[in-house]
mmCIF file of C-alpha atoms in Angstrom:
data_model
loop_
_atom_site.group_PDB
_atom_site.id
_atom_site.type_symbol
_atom_site.label_atom_id
_atom_site.label_comp_id
_atom_site.label_asym_id
_atom_site.label_seq_id
_atom_site.Cartn_x
_atom_site.Cartn_y
_atom_site.Cartn_z
ATOM 1 C CA MET M 1 0.000 0.000 0.000
ATOM 2 C CA MET M 2 2.849 2.389 0.869
ATOM 3 C CA LYS M 3 4.583 1.651 -2.446
ATOM 4 C CA LYS M 4 1.432 2.511 -4.384
ATOM 5 C CA ALA M 5 1.040 5.831 -2.545
ATOM 6 C CA LEU M 6 4.678 6.777 -3.203
ATOM 7 C CA PHE M 7 4.304 5.802 -6.881
ATOM 8 C CA VAL M 8 1.157 7.974 -7.264
ATOM 9 C CA LEU M 9 2.844 10.887 -5.506
ATOM 10 C CA GLY M 10 5.978 10.622 -7.653
ATOM 11 C CA PHE M 11 3.952 10.295 -10.852
ATOM 12 C CA SER M 12 1.849 13.361 -9.897
ATOM 13 C CA ILE M 13 4.958 15.451 -9.308
ATOM 14 C CA LEU M 14 6.423 14.308 -12.651
ATOM 15 C CA VAL M 15 3.235 15.185 -14.536
ATOM 16 C CA LEU M 16 2.884 18.589 -12.876
ATOM 17 C CA HIS M 17 6.541 19.370 -13.537
ATOM 18 C CA SER M 18 6.228 18.485 -17.213
ATOM 19 C CA TYR M 19 3.314 20.898 -17.673
ATOM 20 C CA SER M 20 5.156 23.740 -15.991
ATOM 21 C CA GLN M 21 7.445 24.182 -18.997
ATOM 22 C CA ASP M 22 4.691 25.558 -21.262
ATOM 23 C CA GLN M 23 4.699 29.145 -22.483
ATOM 24 C CA PRO M 24 2.710 31.557 -20.287
ATOM 25 C CA VAL M 25 -0.734 32.578 -21.451
ATOM 26 C CA LEU M 26 -1.610 36.279 -21.475
ATOM 27 C CA LEU M 27 -5.012 37.829 -21.128
ATOM 28 C CA LYS M 28 -5.564 40.465 -23.789
ATOM 29 C CA ASP M 29 -8.946 42.054 -24.436
ATOM 30 C CA SER M 30 -10.800 39.223 -22.681
ATOM 31 C CA THR M 31 -9.294 36.543 -24.963
ATOM 32 C CA PHE M 32 -6.505 34.127 -24.226
ATOM 33 C CA ILE M 33 -3.494 34.109 -26.538
ATOM 34 C CA GLU M 34 -0.290 32.139 -26.511
ATOM 35 C CA ALA M 35 2.693 34.144 -25.345
ATOM 36 C CA GLU M 36 5.391 34.851 -27.843
ATOM 37 C CA GLU M 37 9.003 35.341 -26.945
ATOM 38 C CA ASP M 38 8.898 39.076 -27.601
ATOM 39 C CA ALA M 39 5.508 39.671 -25.926
ATOM 40 C CA GLU M 40 5.548 41.821 -22.819
ATOM 41 C CA LEU M 41 3.911 40.510 -19.693
ATOM 42 C CA PHE M 42 1.007 42.498 -18.317
ATOM 43 C CA GLU M 43 2.139 44.513 -15.336
ATOM 44 C CA GLU M 44 0.422 47.567 -13.976
ATOM 45 C CA VAL M 45 2.324 49.415 -11.307
ATOM 46 C CA SER M 46 0.609 51.862 -9.043
ATOM 47 C CA GLU M 47 1.917 55.393 -8.860
ATOM 48 C CA LEU M 48 1.176 55.447 -5.140
ATOM 49 C CA ASN M 49 3.710 54.296 -2.578
ATOM 50 C CA PRO M 50 1.961 52.584 0.377
ATOM 51 C CA GLN M 51 4.813 53.343 2.790
ATOM 52 C CA ARG M 52 4.702 57.021 1.888
ATOM 53 C CA ALA M 53 0.925 57.109 2.359
ATOM 54 C CA ALA M 54 1.270 55.535 5.808
ATOM 55 C CA LEU M 55 4.102 57.890 6.785
ATOM 56 C CA LEU M 56 2.179 60.975 5.668
ATOM 57 C CA SER M 57 -0.887 59.773 7.544
ATOM 58 C CA ALA M 58 1.208 59.165 10.665
ATOM 59 C CA ILE M 59 2.731 62.656 10.494
ATOM 60 C CA LEU M 60 -0.581 64.440 9.991
ATOM 61 C CA PRO M 61 -3.875 62.533 10.157
ATOM 62 C CA GLY M 62 -5.657 62.732 6.807
ATOM 63 C CA LEU M 63 -2.556 63.570 4.772
ATOM 64 C CA GLY M 64 -2.207 59.961 3.596
ATOM 65 C CA GLN M 65 -5.791 60.066 2.339
ATOM 66 C CA VAL M 66 -4.980 63.268 0.430
ATOM 67 C CA TYR M 67 -1.934 61.517 -1.073
ATOM 68 C CA ASN M 68 -4.225 58.663 -2.187
ATOM 69 C CA LYS M 69 -6.649 61.217 -3.705
ATOM 70 C CA GLN M 70 -9.441 60.091 -1.380
ATOM 71 C CA TYR M 71 -10.465 63.587 -0.384
ATOM 72 C CA TRP M 72 -13.858 62.525 0.963
ATOM 73 C CA LYS M 73 -12.150 60.678 3.853
ATOM 74 C CA VAL M 74 -10.273 63.756 5.103
ATOM 75 C CA PRO M 75 -13.256 65.373 6.928
ATOM 76 C CA ILE M 76 -14.036 62.033 8.581
ATOM 77 C CA VAL M 77 -10.451 61.600 9.795
ATOM 78 C CA LEU M 78 -10.053 65.205 10.951
ATOM 79 C CA GLY M 79 -13.502 65.204 12.560
ATOM 80 C CA GLY M 80 -12.693 62.009 14.430
ATOM 81 C CA VAL M 81 -9.345 63.324 15.660
ATOM 82 C CA ALA M 82 -10.902 66.637 16.733
ATOM 83 C CA THR M 83 -13.774 64.864 18.523
ATOM 84 C CA PHE M 84 -11.432 62.577 20.453
ATOM 85 C CA ALA M 85 -9.133 65.492 21.328
ATOM 86 C CA HIS M 86 -12.077 67.562 22.615
ATOM 87 C CA PHE M 87 -13.540 64.842 24.826
ATOM 88 C CA ILE M 88 -10.148 63.769 26.169
ATOM 89 C CA SER M 89 -9.427 67.382 27.091
ATOM 90 C CA TYR M 90 -12.876 67.836 28.688
ATOM 91 C CA ASN M 91 -12.657 64.649 30.772
ATOM 92 C CA ASN M 92 -9.106 65.505 31.850
ATOM 93 C CA LYS M 93 -10.157 69.009 32.939
ATOM 94 C CA VAL M 94 -13.139 67.746 34.980
ATOM 95 C CA TYR M 95 -11.030 64.929 36.463
ATOM 96 C CA HIS M 96 -8.390 67.368 37.725
ATOM 97 C CA GLY M 97 -11.099 69.666 39.128
ATOM 98 C CA LEU M 98 -12.758 66.792 40.991
ATOM 99 C CA ARG M 99 -9.400 65.493 42.215
ATOM 100 C CA ASN M 100 -8.511 68.897 43.647
ATOM 101 C CA ALA M 101 -12.001 69.184 45.175
ATOM 102 C CA ALA M 102 -11.624 65.765 46.831
ATOM 103 C CA ILE M 103 -8.261 66.843 48.293
ATOM 104 C CA LEU M 104 -9.808 70.060 49.636
ATOM 105 C CA GLN M 105 -12.819 68.147 50.992
ATOM 106 C CA SER M 106 -10.538 65.703 52.849
ATOM 107 C CA LYS M 107 -8.852 68.700 54.553
ATOM 108 C CA ASN M 108 -12.265 70.199 55.464
ATOM 109 C CA LEU M 109 -11.693 73.198 53.177
ATOM 110 C CA PRO M 110 -14.317 74.647 50.826
ATOM 111 C CA ASN M 111 -14.199 73.343 47.250
ATOM 112 C CA PRO M 112 -15.806 74.562 44.002
ATOM 113 C CA TYR M 113 -18.069 71.475 43.743
ATOM 114 C CA GLN M 114 -19.409 71.729 47.304
ATOM 115 C CA SER M 115 -22.825 73.018 46.207
ATOM 116 C CA ILE M 116 -23.256 70.155 43.722
ATOM 117 C CA ILE M 117 -21.524 67.208 45.429
ATOM 118 C CA SER M 118 -21.586 67.211 49.210
ATOM 119 C CA SER M 119 -19.909 63.957 50.245
ATOM 120 C CA GLU M 120 -16.284 63.003 49.788
ATOM 121 C CA SER M 121 -17.212 59.515 48.509
ATOM 122 C CA SER M 122 -19.298 61.077 45.716
ATOM 123 C CA LEU M 123 -16.373 63.297 44.752
ATOM 124 C CA VAL M 124 -14.040 60.298 44.636
ATOM 125 C CA ARG M 125 -16.544 58.205 42.640
ATOM 126 C CA ASN M 126 -17.073 61.006 40.090
ATOM 127 C CA ARG M 127 -13.319 61.637 39.910
ATOM 128 C CA ASP M 128 -12.693 57.964 39.137
ATOM 129 C CA THR M 129 -15.440 57.962 36.496
ATOM 130 C CA PHE M 130 -13.953 60.923 34.632
ATOM 131 C CA ARG M 131 -10.452 59.426 34.866
ATOM 132 C CA ARG M 132 -11.717 56.105 33.479
ATOM 133 C CA ASN M 133 -13.550 57.920 30.650
ATOM 134 C CA ARG M 134 -10.411 59.919 29.823
ATOM 135 C CA ASP M 135 -8.241 56.803 29.734
ATOM 136 C CA LEU M 136 -10.758 54.898 27.621
ATOM 137 C CA LEU M 137 -10.992 57.789 25.154
ATOM 138 C CA ILE M 138 -7.186 57.868 24.882
ATOM 139 C CA ILE M 139 -7.168 54.158 24.009
ATOM 140 C CA ILE M 140 -10.003 54.449 21.473
ATOM 141 C CA GLY M 141 -8.484 57.634 19.992
ATOM 142 C CA SER M 142 -5.144 55.866 19.569
ATOM 143 C CA ALA M 143 -6.896 52.978 17.821
ATOM 144 C CA PHE M 144 -8.634 55.485 15.516
ATOM 145 C CA TYR M 145 -5.279 57.122 14.748
ATOM 146 C CA LEU M 146 -3.719 53.750 13.876
ATOM 147 C CA LEU M 147 -6.771 52.779 11.833
ATOM 148 C CA GLN M 148 -6.485 55.849 9.618
ATOM 149 C CA ILE M 149 -2.792 55.019 9.024
ATOM 150 C CA VAL M 150 -3.738 51.465 8.050
ATOM 151 C CA ASP M 151 -6.513 52.825 5.807
ATOM 152 C CA ALA M 152 -4.058 55.046 3.924
ATOM 153 C CA HIS M 153 -1.585 52.176 3.533
ATOM 154 C CA VAL M 154 -4.168 49.662 2.298
ATOM 155 C CA SER M 155 -5.826 52.183 -0.034
ATOM 156 C CA ALA M 156 -2.473 52.901 -1.667
ATOM 157 C CA HIS M 157 -1.928 49.167 -2.162
ATOM 158 C CA LEU M 158 -5.380 48.645 -3.661
ATOM 159 C CA ASP M 159 -5.040 51.545 -6.092
ATOM 160 C CA GLU M 160 -3.467 49.348 -8.763
ATOM 161 C CA PHE M 161 -6.312 46.817 -8.812
ATOM 162 C CA LYS M 162 -9.028 47.384 -11.348
ATOM 163 C CA VAL M 163 -12.540 46.223 -10.517
ATOM 164 C CA ASN M 164 -14.338 44.332 -13.230
ATOM 165 C CA ASP M 165 -17.472 46.172 -14.357
ATOM 166 C CA ARG M 166 -19.396 42.907 -14.515
ATOM 167 C CA LEU M 167 -18.778 42.186 -10.820
ATOM 168 C CA ALA M 168 -21.933 43.078 -8.900
ATOM 169 C CA LEU M 169 -23.931 42.057 -5.876
ATOM 170 C CA GLY M 170 -27.641 42.221 -6.522
ATOM 171 C CA ILE M 171 -30.614 42.008 -4.194
ATOM 172 C CA GLU M 172 -33.606 40.287 -5.729
ATOM 173 C CA PRO M 173 -36.944 39.078 -4.389
ATOM 174 C CA SER M 174 -37.287 35.306 -4.251
ATOM 175 C CA ILE M 175 -39.976 32.738 -3.656
ATOM 176 C CA GLN M 176 -38.857 29.448 -2.133
ATOM 177 C CA SER M 177 -40.921 26.317 -1.737
ATOM 178 C CA THR M 178 -40.952 24.794 1.736
ATOM 179 C CA PRO M 179 -41.304 21.137 2.813
ATOM 180 C CA LEU M 180 -44.957 21.672 3.806
ATOM 181 C CA PHE M 181 -46.118 22.507 0.250
ATOM 182 C CA SER M 182 -46.222 26.213 0.900
ATOM 183 C CA GLN M 183 -44.092 29.037 -0.377
ATOM 184 C CA ALA M 184 -41.916 31.514 1.494
ATOM 185 C CA VAL M 185 -41.283 34.992 0.187
ATOM 186 C CA GLY M 186 -37.870 36.473 0.844
ATOM 187 C CA VAL M 187 -34.867 38.306 -0.447
ATOM 188 C CA SER M 188 -31.866 36.716 -2.135
ATOM 189 C CA PHE M 189 -28.406 38.116 -2.656
ATOM 190 C CA VAL M 190 -27.025 37.315 -6.101
ATOM 191 C CA LEU M 191 -23.325 37.643 -6.895
ATOM 192 C CA LYS M 192 -22.772 38.263 -10.615
ATOM 193 C CA PHE M 193 -19.350 38.046 -12.229
#
């Protein structure tokens, strides 16, 4: 049994190796032609450098998207960065105010939040909440910053790929028969290529 398996494996490798010596086939105008010795191989090189797009996006958020000529993404990136910066700053400011108020409250001195929050435990609980929110926003904002760098890099890579016009995803109504001799009405997704 082992000898037969080794023979089949060896024969398969020999057959595959013998077919690998054929001339390459090129795709030209949706028809296959045999390659000639002087024919040039199809190669489309993108004008965009993915590393440059990522570097520009890391230096200034949104600049990599401008380099990729995806101008519609710039307001999204800048709006996201500005939103995270605003809320991080706000939570940090309130956290420091509550921290100072808790210190003053522990020394039995008047604090600016005394009319709103009377107990020291409430001050500490609110202080911890704003600190946790600030830290969470820093983590999410950093992930957003890295995501826009990755977006610029991947978009520059995908610039050289052309999408076939015949490739489409369609949504069509469908009627399916069920095992109980009835019909079910639904929606089907059809991939056309």
